[in-house]
Amino acid sequence: MATTKLWHIKGRIKDLIEYVENPEKTVVTDKAAEDFFNVFSYTWNPVKTEGGQYVTSINCQKDIALRQMILTKQQYGKDDGYIAWHGYQSFKPGEVTPNQCHAIGVAFAKEMWGDRFQIVVTTHLDKGHLHNHIAFNSVSFKDGSKYNFSKAEQKRMREVSDRLCRERGLSVIEHPHKAPSRPVWLDEKSGKPTRYNIYRQDIEAAIRGTHSIEDFEAFLNRLGYLTDFTGAHWKLRLPQFEHFTRTDTLDPEWTPEYLRRSVIWNQRFGTRMPEFREPRDVPEEFKAAYIPHQRPTQLKRFYLYYYCELGILPKGTSYTPLSPFMREELRKLDELDRQTRYLAKYNINTIEGLWADREKNQAELDTLTAQRTKLQNRIRRAAPEEKELLRAEKAEVSAKIRDLRLRIQCADGIEERSIRMQENLDRMNDNERRAERQEITRNTIKNERGYDR
C-alpha cells in the first residue's frame, strides 16, 4: 500500500544557485524548500540512503542534477515562480524491502514525468516506513514548458502508483479519502475531543437513543449538525466546517443499511428521544460578558464565561457541554489557559486594553530592533576585546525582543480566539433558540390534534 503526494517549491533561480555554490552556508527559511534541497544533499551526503545506493537520477546526472536543472531554466528563460516540484511515495511499514521501494519509486517517476523532466529519486530508510522522495524540475528539458499539476494529474499519480503496487503483489488503498493533519490524527488516537471523535460520539448516542431514521436525523439536527441522508453515502457536518464527512469514513460499518438496522432494532425496547438540556450555573458577574452576535469587549470576563460554558468553572463541577460546538474546544485548553493567564498577568480587561498593550509592545519592539541593528554594526567594527561585551549586550536585547514577540503573538491570538469563541457561543445560542421554537411548534400541533398527554 503506497500513498503519494506532490507539492510545488516556490522561489528564485538565485536560491538554487546559492545552494549549489555553498550548500552548507545557505540558510533556507521555508520548510518545503528545505526538504527539497535535502533530496539533493543526500546525493553527496547520503546518510539516509545507505551510501547513495538508493539514489537514482532520470534525464540528468545525480551528482550535478541541480546544476543541470538550473541550466535548463536559464536556457528557456524561466527562472521564477515555481522552481521545482517535490513529492513522496510512502509504503506501509514492513510491506516492502528497500530494493522494492526504490524500484517502484523509479518506475513511478519515469512513467509520470520521465519523458519531459529532470528527476532525482531517493529512498529513505531512517523511518519505520520506507518512502521515496521525488524532486523534479518545473521546466521541461524537452520543450521548456512548465509542469501543470491538476486534479486529473493527481488522479493519474494515484492510479499509476496503485497499478505498480498491484503488479508486485502489494496492497492498495481501496477507498482513499483525505487524512486529517498529523496533530489531529495524534489527538484522535489519544481519545481527545477532535471533530471526528465528537462526530463518532454523537452518532453512537443517536443510534442508542432513537428508533427511526427520522428520529436519528432529528437527534443530530437538534445537536446542531447539518445532515445529508439522501445519497448512497450518508454525511454530516457542523456549520463552522465547509465539507461534509461521510458516516462510513468515521466508521466503515456505518453504512446507511447498518444505521437503519441499528435504529430499527431499538423499536422493541421502546427507546425515546432524550431531552436536551444545558443547565449552566454561570455567575451573574460573567453573564453580561456575552451578548449574542455582538463582539465581546470585556475580555477577561468573557474568557471566564467561556470557561463556565466548557464546564471548567466553577471548580469541582461535573458538567460536560452537550453541544459539539463546545466539546471540541476542550482539546484546546492549553492555549486557552495561556491566554487567560496573559490577560490576568497584565491586567487586561477590555479589547481596548488589549490593543493598547499590543501597541506599547510593538513600539518597544521597534526600538529594541533598531538598537540591536546598531549593536551588530558596532560589533563588525569593534576591536576583538570589545566584541565580547557588545555580543553580551546584544544577547540581552535579543532576549527582550523574543519576549516582546511572544507577547504580541499572544495578544493577536487572544483577539482572533475571542472572535471564534463568540461564533461558537452564537451557534450554540441559535441552536437552542431554534430547538425551543421547534418544540413549541410540535406541542401546538399535538394540542390542536388532541394528542397532548
Coordinates of C-alpha atoms in Angstrom, one line a residue:
M1 CA 0.0 0.0 0.0
A2 CA 1.5 3.3 -1.1
T3 CA 0.4 6.9 -0.6
T4 CA 1.5 9.7 -2.8
K5 CA 1.6 13.5 -2.5
L6 CA 3.1 16.3 -4.6
W7 CA 3.7 20.0 -3.9
H8 CA 5.4 22.9 -5.6
I9 CA 8.5 24.7 -4.4
K10 CA 8.3 28.5 -5.0
G11 CA 11.4 30.7 -5.2
R12 CA 14.0 32.2 -7.4
I13 CA 16.8 30.6 -9.5
K14 CA 19.1 32.7 -7.4
D15 CA 18.2 30.4 -4.4
L16 CA 19.1 27.3 -6.4
I17 CA 22.5 28.8 -7.5
E18 CA 23.4 29.9 -3.9
Y19 CA 22.6 26.4 -2.7
V20 CA 24.7 24.8 -5.4
E21 CA 27.7 27.1 -4.8
N22 CA 27.6 26.8 -1.0
P23 CA 25.1 24.4 0.4
E24 CA 26.5 24.3 4.0
K25 CA 26.1 28.1 4.4
T26 CA 22.8 28.6 2.6
V27 CA 20.1 29.4 5.1
V28 CA 16.7 28.1 3.9
T29 CA 13.8 29.5 5.9
D30 CA 10.9 27.7 4.0
K31 CA 10.4 24.2 5.3
A32 CA 9.2 22.9 1.9
A33 CA 12.3 24.3 0.1
E34 CA 14.5 22.8 2.8
D35 CA 13.0 19.4 2.2
F36 CA 13.5 19.9 -1.5
F37 CA 17.2 20.8 -1.1
N38 CA 17.7 17.8 1.2
V39 CA 16.8 15.5 -1.7
F40 CA 20.0 16.7 -3.5
S41 CA 22.1 16.9 -0.3
Y42 CA 21.6 13.1 0.0
T43 CA 23.3 12.6 -3.3
W44 CA 26.6 13.9 -1.8
N45 CA 25.9 13.3 1.9
P46 CA 23.8 10.2 1.7
V47 CA 23.3 9.4 5.4
K48 CA 19.7 8.1 4.9
T49 CA 20.2 6.2 1.7
E50 CA 22.9 3.7 2.6
G51 CA 25.9 5.3 0.9
G52 CA 23.9 6.6 -2.0
Q53 CA 22.8 3.2 -3.1
Y54 CA 19.2 4.3 -3.2
V55 CA 19.6 7.5 -5.2
T56 CA 18.6 7.5 -8.9
S57 CA 18.6 10.3 -11.4
I58 CA 16.5 10.4 -14.6
N59 CA 17.5 12.6 -17.5
C60 CA 20.4 14.1 -15.5
Q61 CA 23.5 13.0 -13.6
K62 CA 22.8 12.7 -9.9
D63 CA 26.0 14.4 -8.7
I64 CA 25.2 17.5 -10.7
A65 CA 21.4 17.2 -11.1
L66 CA 20.6 20.6 -9.6
R67 CA 23.1 22.3 -11.8
Q68 CA 21.6 20.8 -14.9
M69 CA 18.1 21.9 -13.8
I70 CA 19.4 25.4 -13.4
L71 CA 20.9 25.3 -16.9
T72 CA 17.5 24.1 -18.3
K73 CA 15.8 27.1 -16.7
Q74 CA 18.3 29.5 -18.0
Q75 CA 18.1 28.0 -21.5
Y76 CA 14.4 28.7 -21.7
G77 CA 14.4 31.9 -19.6
K78 CA 12.0 30.5 -17.0
D79 CA 13.6 31.3 -13.7
D80 CA 10.8 32.5 -11.5
G81 CA 7.5 31.2 -9.9
Y82 CA 7.6 27.5 -9.1
I83 CA 11.2 26.5 -9.3
A84 CA 10.6 22.7 -8.8
W85 CA 8.2 20.0 -7.6
H86 CA 8.7 17.7 -4.7
G87 CA 6.7 14.7 -3.8
Y88 CA 6.8 11.4 -1.8
Q89 CA 5.6 7.9 -2.2
S90 CA 5.3 6.2 1.2
F91 CA 4.7 2.5 1.9
K92 CA 3.0 0.6 4.7
P93 CA 5.6 -0.5 7.4
G94 CA 7.1 -3.9 6.7
E95 CA 5.4 -4.4 3.3
V96 CA 8.4 -3.7 1.0
T97 CA 12.2 -4.1 1.1
P98 CA 14.5 -1.1 0.4
N99 CA 15.2 -2.5 -3.1
Q100 CA 11.5 -2.9 -3.9
C101 CA 10.7 0.5 -2.5
H102 CA 13.3 2.2 -4.7
A103 CA 12.5 0.2 -7.8
I104 CA 8.8 1.2 -7.5
G105 CA 9.7 4.8 -6.9
V106 CA 11.9 5.0 -10.0
A107 CA 9.3 3.2 -12.2
F108 CA 6.7 5.6 -10.8
A109 CA 8.8 8.7 -11.6
K110 CA 9.7 7.5 -15.1
E111 CA 6.1 6.8 -16.0
M112 CA 4.8 10.1 -14.6
W113 CA 7.5 12.6 -15.7
G114 CA 10.4 10.8 -17.3
D115 CA 9.6 11.8 -20.8
R116 CA 10.0 15.6 -20.2
F117 CA 11.6 16.4 -16.9
Q118 CA 14.9 16.0 -15.0
I119 CA 14.2 13.9 -11.8
V120 CA 16.0 12.7 -8.7
V121 CA 14.5 9.8 -6.7
T122 CA 15.9 9.0 -3.2
T123 CA 14.7 6.2 -0.9
H124 CA 14.9 6.9 2.8
L125 CA 15.4 4.1 5.3
D126 CA 15.5 6.1 8.5
K127 CA 11.8 5.9 9.4
G128 CA 9.6 3.0 10.4
H129 CA 8.0 3.2 6.9
L130 CA 10.1 3.2 3.8
H131 CA 9.4 6.1 1.5
N132 CA 10.7 7.7 -1.7
H133 CA 11.3 11.4 -2.2
I134 CA 10.9 12.6 -5.8
A135 CA 12.2 16.0 -6.9
F136 CA 11.9 17.3 -10.5
N137 CA 12.5 20.4 -12.4
S138 CA 9.5 22.6 -13.0
V139 CA 10.7 23.3 -16.6
S140 CA 10.8 20.6 -19.2
F141 CA 14.2 20.0 -20.8
K142 CA 12.3 18.9 -24.0
D143 CA 10.3 22.0 -24.9
G144 CA 10.7 24.5 -22.0
S145 CA 7.1 24.2 -20.9
K146 CA 6.3 24.3 -17.2
Y147 CA 4.7 21.4 -15.3
N148 CA 1.0 21.9 -14.5
F149 CA -0.4 19.9 -11.6
S150 CA -4.2 19.4 -11.8
K151 CA -6.8 17.2 -10.3
A152 CA -6.5 14.9 -13.3
E153 CA -2.8 14.6 -12.8
Q154 CA -3.3 13.9 -9.1
K155 CA -5.7 11.1 -10.1
R156 CA -3.2 9.7 -12.5
M157 CA -0.5 9.7 -9.8
R158 CA -2.7 7.6 -7.6
E159 CA -3.6 5.2 -10.4
V160 CA 0.0 4.7 -11.6
S161 CA 1.2 4.1 -8.1
D162 CA -1.6 1.7 -7.3
R163 CA -1.0 -0.3 -10.5
L164 CA 2.7 -0.6 -9.8
C165 CA 1.9 -1.9 -6.4
R166 CA -0.7 -4.4 -7.6
E167 CA 1.8 -5.7 -10.3
R168 CA 4.2 -6.5 -7.4
G169 CA 1.5 -8.1 -5.2
L170 CA 1.3 -5.2 -2.7
S171 CA -1.8 -3.8 -1.1
V172 CA -3.5 -0.6 -2.2
I173 CA -6.0 1.8 -0.6
E174 CA -9.4 0.7 -2.0
H175 CA -11.4 3.7 -0.7
P176 CA -9.0 6.7 -0.4
H177 CA -10.0 9.7 1.5
K178 CA -8.3 12.8 2.8
A179 CA -6.5 12.1 6.0
P180 CA -6.6 14.5 8.9
S181 CA -3.4 16.5 9.8
R182 CA -0.9 14.8 12.0
P183 CA -1.7 16.8 15.2
V184 CA -5.4 15.9 14.7
W185 CA -4.5 12.3 14.0
L186 CA -2.4 12.0 17.1
D187 CA -5.2 13.7 19.2
E188 CA -7.7 11.2 17.8
K189 CA -5.5 8.3 18.7
S190 CA -5.2 9.6 22.3
G191 CA -9.0 10.0 22.6
K192 CA -9.1 13.8 22.7
P193 CA -12.3 15.5 21.6
T194 CA -11.3 16.2 18.0
R195 CA -14.0 17.0 15.5
Y196 CA -14.2 13.4 14.2
N197 CA -14.2 11.8 17.7
I198 CA -17.1 14.1 18.6
Y199 CA -18.9 13.1 15.4
R200 CA -18.5 9.4 16.4
Q201 CA -19.7 10.0 20.0
D202 CA -22.9 11.8 18.7
I203 CA -23.7 9.2 16.1
E204 CA -23.3 6.5 18.7
A205 CA -25.6 8.4 21.0
A206 CA -28.1 8.8 18.2
I207 CA -28.0 5.1 17.4
R208 CA -28.7 4.3 21.1
G209 CA -31.3 6.9 21.7
T210 CA -33.6 6.7 18.6
H211 CA -35.9 4.1 17.0
S212 CA -36.4 5.5 13.5
I213 CA -34.3 7.2 10.8
E214 CA -36.4 10.3 11.2
D215 CA -35.6 10.4 14.9
F216 CA -32.0 9.6 14.2
E217 CA -31.6 12.6 11.9
A218 CA -33.6 14.8 14.2
F219 CA -31.4 13.9 17.1
L220 CA -28.3 15.1 15.1
N221 CA -30.1 18.2 13.8
R222 CA -31.0 19.0 17.4
L223 CA -27.3 19.0 18.4
G224 CA -26.6 21.4 15.6
Y225 CA -25.5 19.1 12.8
L226 CA -26.3 19.6 9.1
T227 CA -27.1 16.2 7.6
D228 CA -27.5 14.8 4.1
F229 CA -29.1 11.3 4.2
T230 CA -30.2 11.4 0.5
G231 CA -27.4 9.6 -1.4
A232 CA -25.6 6.3 -1.3
H233 CA -23.4 7.7 1.5
W234 CA -24.8 9.5 4.5
K235 CA -23.0 12.6 5.5
L236 CA -23.0 15.2 8.3
R237 CA -21.1 18.3 9.3
L238 CA -21.1 21.2 11.8
P239 CA -21.9 24.6 10.4
Q240 CA -18.4 26.0 11.0
F241 CA -16.9 23.4 8.7
E242 CA -17.1 23.6 4.9
H243 CA -17.1 20.0 4.0
F244 CA -19.4 17.1 4.9
T245 CA -17.9 13.9 6.5
R246 CA -19.3 10.5 5.5
T247 CA -20.5 8.3 8.3
D248 CA -18.7 5.3 6.8
T249 CA -15.5 7.3 6.9
L250 CA -15.9 7.7 10.6
D251 CA -16.5 4.0 11.0
P252 CA -16.5 1.6 8.0
E253 CA -19.6 -0.2 9.5
W254 CA -21.7 2.9 9.4
T255 CA -23.3 2.4 6.0
P256 CA -26.9 3.5 5.5
E257 CA -28.1 -0.1 5.7
Y258 CA -26.3 -0.7 9.0
L259 CA -27.6 2.5 10.6
R260 CA -31.2 1.7 9.5
R261 CA -31.0 -1.7 11.1
S262 CA -29.4 -0.4 14.3
V263 CA -32.1 2.3 15.0
I264 CA -35.0 0.0 14.0
W265 CA -33.6 -2.6 16.4
N266 CA -34.3 -0.1 19.2
Q267 CA -38.1 -0.1 18.5
R268 CA -38.7 -3.3 20.5
F269 CA -37.2 -1.7 23.6
G270 CA -39.4 1.5 23.4
T271 CA -36.4 3.8 23.1
R272 CA -37.4 7.5 23.4
M273 CA -35.7 10.6 22.2
P274 CA -33.7 12.0 25.1
E275 CA -34.3 15.5 26.5
F276 CA -31.7 18.1 25.7
R277 CA -30.8 20.5 28.5
E278 CA -27.9 22.8 29.0
P279 CA -28.1 23.6 32.8
R280 CA -25.4 26.1 33.5
D281 CA -24.9 28.0 36.7
V282 CA -22.9 30.9 35.4
P283 CA -22.1 33.6 37.9
E284 CA -24.1 36.8 37.3
E285 CA -20.9 38.9 37.0
F286 CA -19.8 36.9 33.9
K287 CA -23.2 36.7 32.2
A288 CA -23.1 40.2 30.9
A289 CA -19.7 39.5 29.1
Y290 CA -21.6 37.5 26.4
I291 CA -24.2 39.2 24.3
P292 CA -25.4 37.2 21.2
H293 CA -24.0 38.4 17.9
Q294 CA -22.0 41.3 19.4
R295 CA -18.3 41.4 19.6
P296 CA -17.1 41.0 23.2
T297 CA -15.4 44.0 24.9
Q298 CA -15.0 42.7 28.5
L299 CA -12.3 40.2 27.5
K300 CA -11.3 38.8 30.9
R301 CA -14.9 38.2 32.0
F302 CA -15.7 36.8 28.5
Y303 CA -12.9 34.2 28.9
L304 CA -14.2 33.2 32.3
Y305 CA -17.8 33.0 31.0
Y306 CA -16.4 30.7 28.3
Y307 CA -14.7 28.5 30.9
C308 CA -18.1 28.2 32.6
E309 CA -19.7 27.0 29.4
L310 CA -16.9 24.5 28.9
G311 CA -17.5 23.1 32.4
I312 CA -14.1 24.2 33.7
L313 CA -15.6 26.7 36.1
P314 CA -16.8 26.6 38.8
K315 CA -14.2 24.2 40.1
G316 CA -15.4 20.8 41.0
T317 CA -18.3 20.8 38.6
S318 CA -19.3 17.6 36.8
Y319 CA -20.8 19.5 33.9
T320 CA -19.8 18.5 30.4
P321 CA -21.0 20.6 27.4
L322 CA -23.6 18.7 25.3
S323 CA -23.1 20.9 22.3
P324 CA -20.5 19.7 19.8
F325 CA -19.7 23.3 19.1
M326 CA -18.2 23.5 22.6
R327 CA -16.8 20.0 23.2
E328 CA -14.1 20.4 20.5
E329 CA -12.8 23.4 22.4
L330 CA -11.8 21.1 25.3
R331 CA -9.0 20.0 23.0
K332 CA -7.5 23.5 23.1
L333 CA -7.4 24.0 26.8
D334 CA -3.6 24.7 26.9
E335 CA -3.9 27.6 24.5
L336 CA -7.0 29.0 26.4
D337 CA -5.2 28.7 29.7
R338 CA -2.1 30.5 28.3
Q339 CA -4.2 33.4 27.0
T340 CA -6.3 33.7 30.2
R341 CA -3.1 33.9 32.3
Y342 CA -1.8 36.6 30.0
L343 CA -4.9 38.7 30.5
A344 CA -4.6 38.3 34.2
K345 CA -0.9 38.9 34.4
Y346 CA -1.0 42.2 32.5
N347 CA -4.4 43.2 33.9
I348 CA -6.1 43.4 30.5
N349 CA -9.8 43.6 30.9
T350 CA -11.1 45.0 27.7
I351 CA -10.5 44.8 24.0
E352 CA -9.2 48.4 24.1
G353 CA -6.8 47.4 26.8
L354 CA -5.5 44.6 24.6
W355 CA -5.0 46.9 21.7
A356 CA -3.1 49.4 23.9
D357 CA -0.9 46.6 25.3
R358 CA -0.1 45.4 21.8
E359 CA 0.8 48.9 20.5
K360 CA 3.0 49.5 23.5
N361 CA 4.8 46.2 23.0
Q362 CA 5.2 46.9 19.2
A363 CA 6.7 50.3 19.9
E364 CA 9.2 48.8 22.4
L365 CA 10.0 46.0 19.9
D366 CA 10.7 48.5 17.1
T367 CA 13.1 50.4 19.5
L368 CA 14.9 47.3 20.6
T369 CA 15.2 46.0 17.0
A370 CA 16.8 49.3 15.9
Q371 CA 19.1 49.1 19.0
R372 CA 20.2 45.5 18.1
T373 CA 20.9 46.6 14.5
K374 CA 23.2 49.3 15.8
L375 CA 25.0 46.9 18.1
Q376 CA 25.5 44.5 15.2
N377 CA 27.1 47.3 13.2
R378 CA 29.3 48.2 16.1
I379 CA 30.4 44.5 16.6
R380 CA 31.6 44.5 13.0
R381 CA 33.9 47.5 13.5
A382 CA 34.9 46.8 17.1
A383 CA 38.2 45.7 18.4
P384 CA 38.5 42.0 19.4
E385 CA 38.5 42.8 23.2
E386 CA 35.3 45.0 22.8
K387 CA 33.3 42.5 20.7
E388 CA 32.6 40.1 23.6
L389 CA 31.0 42.9 25.7
L390 CA 28.9 44.1 22.7
R391 CA 27.8 40.5 21.9
A392 CA 26.7 40.0 25.6
E393 CA 24.7 43.3 25.3
K394 CA 23.2 42.1 22.0
A395 CA 22.2 38.8 23.6
E396 CA 20.3 40.7 26.3
V397 CA 18.5 42.8 23.7
S398 CA 17.6 39.7 21.7
A399 CA 16.1 38.0 24.8
K400 CA 13.9 41.1 25.3
I401 CA 12.9 41.0 21.6
R402 CA 11.9 37.4 21.9
D403 CA 9.7 38.1 24.9
L404 CA 8.0 41.0 23.2
R405 CA 7.3 39.0 20.1
L406 CA 5.7 36.3 22.2
R407 CA 3.6 38.8 23.9
I408 CA 2.5 40.4 20.6
Q409 CA 1.8 36.9 19.3
C410 CA -0.3 36.0 22.4
A411 CA -2.3 39.3 22.0
D412 CA -3.0 38.6 18.4
G413 CA -4.1 35.1 19.4
I414 CA -6.5 36.4 22.1
E415 CA -8.2 38.8 19.6
E416 CA -8.6 36.0 17.0
R417 CA -9.8 33.5 19.6
S418 CA -12.3 35.8 21.1
I419 CA -14.0 36.1 17.7
R420 CA -14.1 32.3 17.4
M421 CA -15.4 31.9 20.9
Q422 CA -18.1 34.4 20.1
E423 CA -19.0 32.4 17.0
N424 CA -19.2 29.2 18.9
L425 CA -21.5 30.7 21.6
D426 CA -23.6 32.3 18.9
R427 CA -24.0 28.9 17.2
M428 CA -25.0 27.2 20.4
N429 CA -27.4 30.1 21.3
D430 CA -29.0 30.0 17.9
N431 CA -29.3 26.2 18.0
E432 CA -31.0 26.4 21.4
R433 CA -33.5 29.1 20.3
R434 CA -34.3 27.1 17.1
A435 CA -34.9 24.0 19.2
E436 CA -37.2 25.9 21.6
R437 CA -39.2 27.2 18.6
Q438 CA -39.5 23.7 17.1
E439 CA -40.6 22.3 20.5
I440 CA -43.3 24.9 20.8
T441 CA -44.5 24.2 17.3
R442 CA -44.6 20.4 18.0
N443 CA -46.6 20.9 21.2
T444 CA -49.0 23.3 19.5
I445 CA -49.7 20.7 16.8
K446 CA -50.2 18.0 19.4
N447 CA -52.7 20.2 21.3
E448 CA -54.6 21.0 18.1
R449 CA -54.9 17.3 17.3
G450 CA -55.8 16.3 20.8
Y451 CA -52.6 14.3 21.4
D452 CA -51.4 16.2 24.4
R453 CA -50.7 13.9 27.3

